[in-house]
Short mmCIF file of C-alpha atoms and ligand atoms in Angstrom, two decimals:
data_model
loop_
_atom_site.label_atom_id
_atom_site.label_comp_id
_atom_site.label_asym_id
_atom_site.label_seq_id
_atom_site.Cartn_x
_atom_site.Cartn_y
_atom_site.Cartn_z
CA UNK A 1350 150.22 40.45 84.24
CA UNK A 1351 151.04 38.29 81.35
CA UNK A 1352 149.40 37.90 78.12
CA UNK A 1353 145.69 39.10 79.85
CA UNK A 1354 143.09 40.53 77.68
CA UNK A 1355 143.04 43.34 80.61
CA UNK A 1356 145.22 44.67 82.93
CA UNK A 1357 142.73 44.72 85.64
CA UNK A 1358 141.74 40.71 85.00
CA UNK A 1359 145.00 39.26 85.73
CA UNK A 1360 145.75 35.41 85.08
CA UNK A 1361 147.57 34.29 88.33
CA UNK A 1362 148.73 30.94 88.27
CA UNK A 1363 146.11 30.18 85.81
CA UNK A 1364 143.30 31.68 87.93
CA UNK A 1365 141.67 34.67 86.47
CA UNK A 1366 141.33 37.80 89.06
CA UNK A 1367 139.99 41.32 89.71
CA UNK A 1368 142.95 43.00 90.81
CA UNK A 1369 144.13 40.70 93.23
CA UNK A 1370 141.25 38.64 94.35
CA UNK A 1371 140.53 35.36 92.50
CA UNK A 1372 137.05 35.34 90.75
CA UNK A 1373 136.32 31.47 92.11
CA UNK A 1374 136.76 32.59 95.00
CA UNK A 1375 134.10 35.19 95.21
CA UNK A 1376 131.90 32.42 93.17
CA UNK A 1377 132.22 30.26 95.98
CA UNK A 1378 131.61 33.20 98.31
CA UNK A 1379 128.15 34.70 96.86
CA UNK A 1380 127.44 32.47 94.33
CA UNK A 1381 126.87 32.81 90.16
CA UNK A 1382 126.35 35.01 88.34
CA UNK A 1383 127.36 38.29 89.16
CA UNK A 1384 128.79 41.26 87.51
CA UNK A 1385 132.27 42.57 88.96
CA UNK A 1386 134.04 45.63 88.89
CA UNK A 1387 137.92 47.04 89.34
CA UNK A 1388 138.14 50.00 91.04
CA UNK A 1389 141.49 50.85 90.29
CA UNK A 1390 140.31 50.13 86.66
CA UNK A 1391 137.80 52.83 87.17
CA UNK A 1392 140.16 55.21 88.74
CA UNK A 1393 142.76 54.55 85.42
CA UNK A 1394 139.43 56.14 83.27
CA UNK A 1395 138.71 58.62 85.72
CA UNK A 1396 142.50 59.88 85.70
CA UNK A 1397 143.13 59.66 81.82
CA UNK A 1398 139.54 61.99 81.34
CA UNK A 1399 140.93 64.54 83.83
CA UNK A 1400 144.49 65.00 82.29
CA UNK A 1401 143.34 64.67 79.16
CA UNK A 1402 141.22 67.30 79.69
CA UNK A 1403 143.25 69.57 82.06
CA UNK A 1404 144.08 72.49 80.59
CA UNK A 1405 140.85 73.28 79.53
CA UNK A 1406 138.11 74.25 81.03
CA UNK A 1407 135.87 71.19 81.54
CA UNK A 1408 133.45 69.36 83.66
CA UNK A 1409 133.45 65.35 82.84
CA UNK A 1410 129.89 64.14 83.47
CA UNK A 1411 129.33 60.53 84.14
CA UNK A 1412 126.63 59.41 82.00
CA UNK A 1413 124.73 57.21 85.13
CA UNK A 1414 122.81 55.28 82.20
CA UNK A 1415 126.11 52.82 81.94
CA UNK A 1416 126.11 51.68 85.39
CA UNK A 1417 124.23 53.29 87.79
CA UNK A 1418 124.90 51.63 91.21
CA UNK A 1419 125.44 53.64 94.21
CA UNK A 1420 128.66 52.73 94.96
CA UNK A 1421 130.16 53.12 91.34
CA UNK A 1422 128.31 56.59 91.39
CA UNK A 1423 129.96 57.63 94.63
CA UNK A 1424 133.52 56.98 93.07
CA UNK A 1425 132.59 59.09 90.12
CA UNK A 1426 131.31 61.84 92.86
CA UNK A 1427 134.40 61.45 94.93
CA UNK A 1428 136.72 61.97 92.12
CA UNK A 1429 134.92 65.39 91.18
CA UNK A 1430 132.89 64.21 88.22
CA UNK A 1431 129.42 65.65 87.67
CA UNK A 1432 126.40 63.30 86.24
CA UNK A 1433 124.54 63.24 83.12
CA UNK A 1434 121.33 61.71 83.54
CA UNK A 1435 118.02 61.01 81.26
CA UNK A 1436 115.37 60.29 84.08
CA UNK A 1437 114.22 60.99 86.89
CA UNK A 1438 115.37 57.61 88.68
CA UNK A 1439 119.15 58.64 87.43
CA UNK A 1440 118.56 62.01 89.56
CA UNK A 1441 117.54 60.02 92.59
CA UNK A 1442 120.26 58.08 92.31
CA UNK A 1443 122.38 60.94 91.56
CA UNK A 1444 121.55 62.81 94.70
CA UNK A 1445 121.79 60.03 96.84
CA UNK A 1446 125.07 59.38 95.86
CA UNK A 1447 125.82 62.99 96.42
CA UNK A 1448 126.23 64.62 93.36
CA UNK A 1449 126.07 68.90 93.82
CA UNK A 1450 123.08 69.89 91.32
CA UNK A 1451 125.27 71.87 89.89
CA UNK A 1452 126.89 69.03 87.98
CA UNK A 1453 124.12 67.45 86.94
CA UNK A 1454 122.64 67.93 83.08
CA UNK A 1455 119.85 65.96 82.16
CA UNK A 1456 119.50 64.77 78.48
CA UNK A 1457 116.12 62.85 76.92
CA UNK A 1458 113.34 62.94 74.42
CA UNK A 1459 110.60 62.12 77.19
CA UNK A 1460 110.86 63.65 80.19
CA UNK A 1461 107.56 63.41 82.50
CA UNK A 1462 106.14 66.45 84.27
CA UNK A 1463 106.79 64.85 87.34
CA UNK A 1464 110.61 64.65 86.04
CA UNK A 1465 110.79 68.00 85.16
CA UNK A 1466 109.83 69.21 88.66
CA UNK A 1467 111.74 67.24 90.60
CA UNK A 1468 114.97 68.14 88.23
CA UNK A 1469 114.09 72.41 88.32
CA UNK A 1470 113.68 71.85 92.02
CA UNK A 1471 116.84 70.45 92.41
CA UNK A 1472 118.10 73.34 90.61
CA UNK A 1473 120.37 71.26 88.04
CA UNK A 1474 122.99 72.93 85.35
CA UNK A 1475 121.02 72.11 82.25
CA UNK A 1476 118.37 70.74 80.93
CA UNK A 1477 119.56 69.46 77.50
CA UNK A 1478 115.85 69.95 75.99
CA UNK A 1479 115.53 67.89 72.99
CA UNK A 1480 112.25 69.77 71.28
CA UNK A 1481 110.06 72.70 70.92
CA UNK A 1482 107.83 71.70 73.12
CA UNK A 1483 110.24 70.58 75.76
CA UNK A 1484 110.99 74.27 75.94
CA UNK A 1485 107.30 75.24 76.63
CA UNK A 1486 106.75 72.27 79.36
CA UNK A 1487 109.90 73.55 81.18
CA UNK A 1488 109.14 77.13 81.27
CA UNK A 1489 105.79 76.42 82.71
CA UNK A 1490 106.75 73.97 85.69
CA UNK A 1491 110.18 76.28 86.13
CA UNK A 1492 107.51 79.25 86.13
CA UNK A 1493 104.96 77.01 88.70
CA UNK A 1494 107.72 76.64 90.82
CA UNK A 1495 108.78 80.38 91.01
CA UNK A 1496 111.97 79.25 89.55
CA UNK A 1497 114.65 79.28 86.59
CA UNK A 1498 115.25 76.51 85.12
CA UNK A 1499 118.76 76.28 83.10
CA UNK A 1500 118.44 75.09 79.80
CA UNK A 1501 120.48 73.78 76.66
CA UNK A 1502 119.32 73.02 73.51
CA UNK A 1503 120.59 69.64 71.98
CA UNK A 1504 120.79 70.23 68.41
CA UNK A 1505 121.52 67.06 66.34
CA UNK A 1506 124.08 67.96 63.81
CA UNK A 1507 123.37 65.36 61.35
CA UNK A 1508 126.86 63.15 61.56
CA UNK A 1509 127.44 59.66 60.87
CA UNK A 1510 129.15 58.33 64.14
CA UNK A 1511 130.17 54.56 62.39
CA UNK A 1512 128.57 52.61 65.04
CA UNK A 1513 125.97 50.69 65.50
CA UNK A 1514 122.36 51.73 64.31
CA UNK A 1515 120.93 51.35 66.91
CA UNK A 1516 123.40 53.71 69.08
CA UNK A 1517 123.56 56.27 66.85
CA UNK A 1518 121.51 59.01 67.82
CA UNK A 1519 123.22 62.16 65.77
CA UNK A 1520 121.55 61.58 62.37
CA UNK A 1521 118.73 63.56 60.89
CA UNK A 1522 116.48 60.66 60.95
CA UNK A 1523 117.09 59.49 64.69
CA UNK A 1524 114.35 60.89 67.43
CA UNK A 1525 117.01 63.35 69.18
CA UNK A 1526 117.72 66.89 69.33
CA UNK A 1527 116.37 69.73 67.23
CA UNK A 1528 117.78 69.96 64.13
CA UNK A 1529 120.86 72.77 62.82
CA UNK A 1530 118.18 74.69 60.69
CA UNK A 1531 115.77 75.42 63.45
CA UNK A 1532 118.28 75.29 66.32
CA UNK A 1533 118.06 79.23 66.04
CA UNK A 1534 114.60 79.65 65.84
CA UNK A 1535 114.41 77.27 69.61
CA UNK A 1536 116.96 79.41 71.02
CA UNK A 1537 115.49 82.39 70.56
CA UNK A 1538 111.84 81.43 71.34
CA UNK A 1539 114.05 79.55 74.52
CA UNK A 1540 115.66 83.56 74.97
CA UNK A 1541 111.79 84.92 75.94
CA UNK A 1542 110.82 82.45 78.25
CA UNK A 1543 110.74 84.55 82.00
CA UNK A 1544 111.48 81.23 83.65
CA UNK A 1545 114.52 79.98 81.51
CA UNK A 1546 117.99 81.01 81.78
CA UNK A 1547 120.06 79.67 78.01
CA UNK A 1548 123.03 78.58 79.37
CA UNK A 1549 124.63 76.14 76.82
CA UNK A 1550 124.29 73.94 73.72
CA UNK A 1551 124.34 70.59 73.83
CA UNK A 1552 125.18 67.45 71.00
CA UNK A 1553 125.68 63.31 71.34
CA UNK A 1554 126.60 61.66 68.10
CA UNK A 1555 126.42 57.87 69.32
CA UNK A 1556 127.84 55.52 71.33
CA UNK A 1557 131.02 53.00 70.96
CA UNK A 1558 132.77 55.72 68.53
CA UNK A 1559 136.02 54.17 67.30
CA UNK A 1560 137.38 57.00 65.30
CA UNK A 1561 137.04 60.26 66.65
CA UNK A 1562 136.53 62.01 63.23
CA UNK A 1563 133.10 62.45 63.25
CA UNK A 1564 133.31 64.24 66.65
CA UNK A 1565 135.35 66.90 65.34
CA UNK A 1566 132.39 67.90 62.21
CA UNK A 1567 130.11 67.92 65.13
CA UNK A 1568 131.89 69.94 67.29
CA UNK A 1569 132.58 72.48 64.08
CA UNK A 1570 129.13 72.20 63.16
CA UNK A 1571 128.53 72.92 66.82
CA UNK A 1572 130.75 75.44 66.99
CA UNK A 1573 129.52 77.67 64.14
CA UNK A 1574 126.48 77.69 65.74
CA UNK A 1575 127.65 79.35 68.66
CA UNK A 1576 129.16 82.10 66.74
CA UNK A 1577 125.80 82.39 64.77
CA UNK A 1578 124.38 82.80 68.05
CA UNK A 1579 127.01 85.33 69.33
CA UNK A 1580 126.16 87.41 66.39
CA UNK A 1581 122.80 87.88 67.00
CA UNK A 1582 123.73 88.72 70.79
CA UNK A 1583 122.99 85.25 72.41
CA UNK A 1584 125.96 84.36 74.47
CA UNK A 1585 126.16 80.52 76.31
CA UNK A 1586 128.28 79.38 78.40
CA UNK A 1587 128.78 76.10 77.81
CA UNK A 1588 129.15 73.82 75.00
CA UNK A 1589 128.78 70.10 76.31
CA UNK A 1590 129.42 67.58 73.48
CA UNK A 1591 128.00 64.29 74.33
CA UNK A 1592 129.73 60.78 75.15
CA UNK A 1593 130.35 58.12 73.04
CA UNK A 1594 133.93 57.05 72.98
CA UNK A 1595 134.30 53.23 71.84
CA UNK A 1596 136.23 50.67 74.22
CA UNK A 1597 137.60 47.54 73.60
CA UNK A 1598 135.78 44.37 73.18
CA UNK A 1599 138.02 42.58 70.98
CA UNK A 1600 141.35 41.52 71.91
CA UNK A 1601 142.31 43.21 68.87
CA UNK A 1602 140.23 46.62 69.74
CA UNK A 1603 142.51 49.67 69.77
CA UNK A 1604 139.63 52.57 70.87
CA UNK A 1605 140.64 55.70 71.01
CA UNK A 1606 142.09 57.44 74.40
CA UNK A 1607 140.39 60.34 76.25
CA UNK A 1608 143.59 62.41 75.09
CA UNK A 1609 142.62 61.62 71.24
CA UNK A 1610 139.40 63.23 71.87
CA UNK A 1611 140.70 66.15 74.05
CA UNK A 1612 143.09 66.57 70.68
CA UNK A 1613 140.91 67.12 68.54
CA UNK A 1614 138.04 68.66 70.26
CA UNK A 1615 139.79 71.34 72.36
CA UNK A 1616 141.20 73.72 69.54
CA UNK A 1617 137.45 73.72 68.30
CA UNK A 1618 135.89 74.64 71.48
CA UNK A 1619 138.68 76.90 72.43
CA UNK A 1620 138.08 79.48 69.84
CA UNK A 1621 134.67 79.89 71.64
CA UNK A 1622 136.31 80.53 74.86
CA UNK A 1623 133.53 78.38 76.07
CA UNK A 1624 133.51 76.12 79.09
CA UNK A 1625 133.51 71.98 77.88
CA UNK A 1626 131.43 69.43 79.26
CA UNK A 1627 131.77 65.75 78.20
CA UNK A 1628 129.49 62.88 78.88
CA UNK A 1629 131.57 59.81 79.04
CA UNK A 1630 129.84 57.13 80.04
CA UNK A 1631 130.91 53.38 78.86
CA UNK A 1632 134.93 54.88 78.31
CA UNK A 1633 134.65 55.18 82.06
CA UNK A 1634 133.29 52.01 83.79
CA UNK A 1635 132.86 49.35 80.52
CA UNK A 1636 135.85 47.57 80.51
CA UNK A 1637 136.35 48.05 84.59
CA UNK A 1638 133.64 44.73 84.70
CA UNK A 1639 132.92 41.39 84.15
CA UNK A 1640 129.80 39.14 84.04
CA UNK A 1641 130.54 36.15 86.18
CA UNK A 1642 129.18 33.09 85.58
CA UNK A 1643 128.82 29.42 85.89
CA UNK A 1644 128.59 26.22 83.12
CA UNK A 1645 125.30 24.22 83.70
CA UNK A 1646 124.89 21.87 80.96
CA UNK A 1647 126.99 20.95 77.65
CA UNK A 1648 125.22 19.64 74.80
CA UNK A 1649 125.90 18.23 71.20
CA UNK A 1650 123.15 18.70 68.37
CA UNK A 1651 124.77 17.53 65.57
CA UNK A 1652 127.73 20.38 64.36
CA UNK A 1653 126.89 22.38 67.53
CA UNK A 1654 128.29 21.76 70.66
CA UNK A 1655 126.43 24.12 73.45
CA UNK A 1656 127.34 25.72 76.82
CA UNK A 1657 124.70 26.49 78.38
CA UNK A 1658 125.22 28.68 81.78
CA UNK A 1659 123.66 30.44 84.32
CA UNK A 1660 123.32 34.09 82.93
CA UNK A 1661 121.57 35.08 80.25
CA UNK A 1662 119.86 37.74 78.02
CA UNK A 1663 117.82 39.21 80.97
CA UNK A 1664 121.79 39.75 82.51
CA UNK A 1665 123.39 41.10 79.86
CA UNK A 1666 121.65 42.02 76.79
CA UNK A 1667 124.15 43.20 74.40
CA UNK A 1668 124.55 40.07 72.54
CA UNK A 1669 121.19 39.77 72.00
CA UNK A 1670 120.18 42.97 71.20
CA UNK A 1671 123.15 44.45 69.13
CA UNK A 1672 124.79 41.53 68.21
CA UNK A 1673 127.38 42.69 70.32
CA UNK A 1674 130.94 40.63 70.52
CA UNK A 1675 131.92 40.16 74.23
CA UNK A 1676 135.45 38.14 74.83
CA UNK A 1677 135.05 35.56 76.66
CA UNK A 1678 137.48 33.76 79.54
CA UNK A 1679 137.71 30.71 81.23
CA UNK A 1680 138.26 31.18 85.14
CA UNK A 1681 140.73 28.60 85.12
CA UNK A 1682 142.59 28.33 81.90
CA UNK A 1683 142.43 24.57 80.53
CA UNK A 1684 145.13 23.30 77.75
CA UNK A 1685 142.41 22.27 75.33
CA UNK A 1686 139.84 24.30 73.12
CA UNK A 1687 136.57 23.60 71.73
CA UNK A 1688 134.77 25.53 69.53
CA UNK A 1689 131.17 26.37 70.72
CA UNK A 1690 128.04 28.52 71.31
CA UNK A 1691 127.98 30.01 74.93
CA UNK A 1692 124.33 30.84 75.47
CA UNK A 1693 121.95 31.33 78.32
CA UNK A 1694 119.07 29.67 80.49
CA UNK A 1695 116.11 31.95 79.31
CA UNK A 1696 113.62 30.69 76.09
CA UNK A 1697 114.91 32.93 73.29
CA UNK A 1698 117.11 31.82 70.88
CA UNK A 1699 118.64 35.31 71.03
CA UNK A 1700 119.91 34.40 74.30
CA UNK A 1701 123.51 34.26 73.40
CA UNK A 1702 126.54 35.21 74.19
CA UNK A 1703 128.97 34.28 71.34
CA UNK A 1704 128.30 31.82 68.86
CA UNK A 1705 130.89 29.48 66.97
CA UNK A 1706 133.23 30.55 69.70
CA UNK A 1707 136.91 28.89 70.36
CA UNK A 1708 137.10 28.65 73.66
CA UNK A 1709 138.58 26.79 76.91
CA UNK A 1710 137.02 22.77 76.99
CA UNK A 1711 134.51 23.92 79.89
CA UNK A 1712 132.91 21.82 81.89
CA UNK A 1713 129.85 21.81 84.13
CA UNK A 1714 130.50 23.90 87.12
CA UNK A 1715 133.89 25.79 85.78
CA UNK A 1716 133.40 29.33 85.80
CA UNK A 1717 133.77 31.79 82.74
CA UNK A 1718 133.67 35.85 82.85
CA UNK A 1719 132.07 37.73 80.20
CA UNK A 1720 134.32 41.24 79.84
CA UNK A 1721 132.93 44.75 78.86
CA UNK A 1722 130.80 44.05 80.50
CA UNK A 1723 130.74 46.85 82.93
CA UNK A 1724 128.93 49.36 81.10
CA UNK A 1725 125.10 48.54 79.74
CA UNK A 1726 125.60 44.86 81.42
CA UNK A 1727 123.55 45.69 84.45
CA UNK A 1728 121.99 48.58 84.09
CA UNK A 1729 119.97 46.86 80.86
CA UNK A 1730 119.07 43.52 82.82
CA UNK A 1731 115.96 42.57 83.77
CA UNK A 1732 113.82 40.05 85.42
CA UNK A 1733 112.49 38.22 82.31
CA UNK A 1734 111.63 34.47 83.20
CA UNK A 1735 111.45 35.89 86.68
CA UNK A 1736 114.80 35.30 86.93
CA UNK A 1737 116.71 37.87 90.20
CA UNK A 1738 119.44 39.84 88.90
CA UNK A 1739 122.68 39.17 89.71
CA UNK A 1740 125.26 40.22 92.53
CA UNK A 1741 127.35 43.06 91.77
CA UNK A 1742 130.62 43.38 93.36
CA UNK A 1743 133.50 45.82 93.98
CA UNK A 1744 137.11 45.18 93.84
CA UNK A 1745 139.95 46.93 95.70
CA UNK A 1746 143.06 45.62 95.37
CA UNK A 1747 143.56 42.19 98.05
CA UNK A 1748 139.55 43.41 98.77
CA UNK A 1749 136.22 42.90 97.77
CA UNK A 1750 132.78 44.61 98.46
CA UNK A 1751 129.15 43.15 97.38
CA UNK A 1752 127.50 46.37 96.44
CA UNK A 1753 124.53 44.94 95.40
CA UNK A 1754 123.23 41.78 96.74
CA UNK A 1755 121.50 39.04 94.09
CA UNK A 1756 117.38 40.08 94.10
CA UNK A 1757 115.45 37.41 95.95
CA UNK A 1758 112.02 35.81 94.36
CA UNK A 1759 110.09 37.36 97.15
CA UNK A 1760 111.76 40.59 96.31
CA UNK A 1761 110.84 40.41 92.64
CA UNK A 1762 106.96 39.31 93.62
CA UNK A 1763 106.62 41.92 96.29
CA UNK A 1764 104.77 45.00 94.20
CA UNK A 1765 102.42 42.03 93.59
CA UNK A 1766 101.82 40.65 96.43
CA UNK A 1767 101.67 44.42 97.66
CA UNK A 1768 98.96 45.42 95.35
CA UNK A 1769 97.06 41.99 95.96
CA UNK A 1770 96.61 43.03 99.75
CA UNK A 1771 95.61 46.46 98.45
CA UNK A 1772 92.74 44.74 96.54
CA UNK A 1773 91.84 41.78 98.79
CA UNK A 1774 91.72 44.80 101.60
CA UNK A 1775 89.26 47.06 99.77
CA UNK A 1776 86.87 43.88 99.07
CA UNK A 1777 86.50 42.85 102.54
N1 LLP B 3091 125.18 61.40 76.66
C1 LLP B 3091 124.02 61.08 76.06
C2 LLP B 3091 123.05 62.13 75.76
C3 LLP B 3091 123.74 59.75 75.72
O1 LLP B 3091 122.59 59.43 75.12
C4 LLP B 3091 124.69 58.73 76.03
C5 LLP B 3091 124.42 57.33 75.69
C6 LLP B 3091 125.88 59.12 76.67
C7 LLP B 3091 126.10 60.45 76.97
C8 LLP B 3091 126.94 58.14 77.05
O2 LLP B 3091 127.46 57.48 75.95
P1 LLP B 3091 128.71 56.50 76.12
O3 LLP B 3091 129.91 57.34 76.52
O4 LLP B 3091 128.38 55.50 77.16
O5 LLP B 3091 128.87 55.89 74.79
N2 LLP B 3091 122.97 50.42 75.41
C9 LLP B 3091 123.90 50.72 74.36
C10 LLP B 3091 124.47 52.13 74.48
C11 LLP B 3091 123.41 53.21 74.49
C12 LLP B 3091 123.99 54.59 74.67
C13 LLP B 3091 122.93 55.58 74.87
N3 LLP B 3091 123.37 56.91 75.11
C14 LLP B 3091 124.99 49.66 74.37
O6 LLP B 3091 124.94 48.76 75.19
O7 LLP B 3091 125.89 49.69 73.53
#
């Protein structure tokens, strides 16, 4: 597989692939751009999670929020995973796919009423409530309902992940969880509720964590806790620590592997005797994809030499709204370089995706693939400049499966043009 920046993107004869299907030729088949995915890449994650994880207790829960198509879901249900989800369109998807309720915990700020119904009646594992009034909200639908409702309490243990601001959500100052010095005081108002059952606690430091340090003073912090707890006769049974775990983006990325968190979370958690839930979510399906796309337009204004091509911020908004680095390939590797900004079709000049960039001389109509871009690539687009989101598509081995076709402009317009009927029909 050569000198590839991943295992699952080979280079053959020049030509970059998914596996073993060539990339131009599924751009010739469906059309640019569209986001594709190794399943066998998938699988790898999948795999390295559960043996990392093996001889311990655990349940891995897919956090649906990276990439929540169907068919990616399925694998993840196939494969024994639970789900962690934050809404109540994640527990749609969730069952549809298949998930057992029992696997699903359910993690947010701001869940609705209507959320909270639909996720007791399902009859979930947790609820990972995130405030004092969370607690109150769920007893009373739970109680509505004749039902328990299982809850956890995510406490935010004030720990500095080293990632981005923006995806760090374990400091004092961020919206989440209840903080360590009234984490006690929730779980025992949680403890009187008739219509809650206490089952776990529940903590998420950030997201794209190189360094797994600042997992283990969570999970201590966590920890203690627990035995705090024990002491004063509350006893969980779970302790589910979040996702987070960095991938690469660089060529020169070296994140950390599922076993380097198992390392140095387990002996923690062990001494609780507690079961282990983790929340992976972008470690599992992130670098698994790649945004396809195709070069419209090059243009020279002054220094700056532009390729402009036909996905943008509304596709993929990492670049834009993190700054984020994504490598970028050619699909057919050409001998010379240029240096350039790669940027999109939409009217922002955030719409970028690298800037001052070496890459392959491109020209109009050659094909590039974005990588990492399997996790948050998707899931974040949107239809700004009414532009249909892209194709995504599934690779097995010699095979590949559109899994969800490219939105149509009528598609896009049809709420509208359903609620204009609505209206024209009342006036008549
Ligand atoms: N659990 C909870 C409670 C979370 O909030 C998240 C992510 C995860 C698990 C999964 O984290 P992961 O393993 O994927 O890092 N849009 C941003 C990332 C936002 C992450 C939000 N929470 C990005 O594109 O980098």
């Amino acid at each position: 597989m050569g000198n590839s920046f991943s295992h699952y993107f080979p280079y053959i004869e020049n030509e970059l692939h998914c596996e073993n299907v060539s990339l131009k030729k599924i751009a010739k088949d469906i059309g640019t751009p569209f986001y594709v995915y190794s399943k066998n890449a998938i699988l790898d994650k999948i795999n390295r999670y559960k043996k990392a994880f093996q001889n311990y207790p655990t349940l891995i829960c897919y956090a649906a929020k990276a990439n929540s198509n169907l068919s990616i879901l399925e694998i993840f249900r196939e494969n024994g995973l639970g789900l962690d989800i934050v809404s109540g369109g994640e527990l749609y998807r969730g069952l549809k796919a298949g998930f057992d309720p029992k696997k699903i915990v359910y993690a947010g700020v701001g869940k609705t009423d209507k959320e909270l119904l639909e996720a007791v009646k399902a009859g979930i594992l947790s609820f990972n409530v995130e405030s004092f009034m969370e607690i109150e909200v769920i007893d009373r639908i739970a109680g509505s309902l004749g039902k328990k409702a299982n809850i956890s309490i995510r406490i935010n243990p004030d720990v500095n992940p080293k990632t981005h601001p923006y995806i760090s959500t374990g400091l004092r100052e961020s919206k989440f969880g209840i903080d360590m010095e009234d984490a006690l005081k929730a779980y025992e108002i949680a403890l009187k509720k008739k219509n809650l059952n206490v089952v776990g606690i529940h903590c998420h430091i950030g997201s794209q964590i190189m360094d797994v340090s600042p997992y283990k003073e969570a999970v201590e912090k966590t920890v203690e806790l627990v035995f705090k707890l024990k002491k004063i006769g509350i006893e969980l049974e779970h302790i589910d620590i979040g996702g987070g775990l960095g991938i690469k983006y660089r060529p020169e990325d070296r994140p950390p592997e599922p076993e380097d968190l198992a390392r140095i979370v387990i002996p923690v958690v062990k001494e609780t005797g507690l079961k282990l839930i983790v929340e992976p979510g972008r470690s599992l399906i992130g670098e698994a994809g790649a945004l396809v796309s195709q070069v419209l337009f090059l243009k020279d204004k002054g220094e700056k030499h532009f390729i402009i091509i036909d996905s943008g911020m509304n596709d993929l908004l990492r670049p834009a709204m993190y700054n984020a680095y994504h490598h970028i390939l050619p699909v057919t590797k050409k001998k010379k370089k240029v240096v350039a900004d790669i940027v999109g079709p939409i009217c922002e000049t955030g719409d970028f995706f690298a800037v001052d960039r070496e890459i392959d001389d491109l020209q109009r109509g050659d094909y590039l693939a974005v990588m990492s871009a399997g996790a948050y690539g998707f899931s974040m687009s949107s239809n700004y400049n009414s532009r249909p989101r892209a194709a995504e598509v599934l690779v097995d081995g010699n095979e590949y499966f559109v899994i969800r076709e490219r939105e149509s402009y009528s598609y896009i317009i049809e709420p509208e043009i359903k609620a204009l009927q609505k209206t024209s029909g009342e006036v008549e």
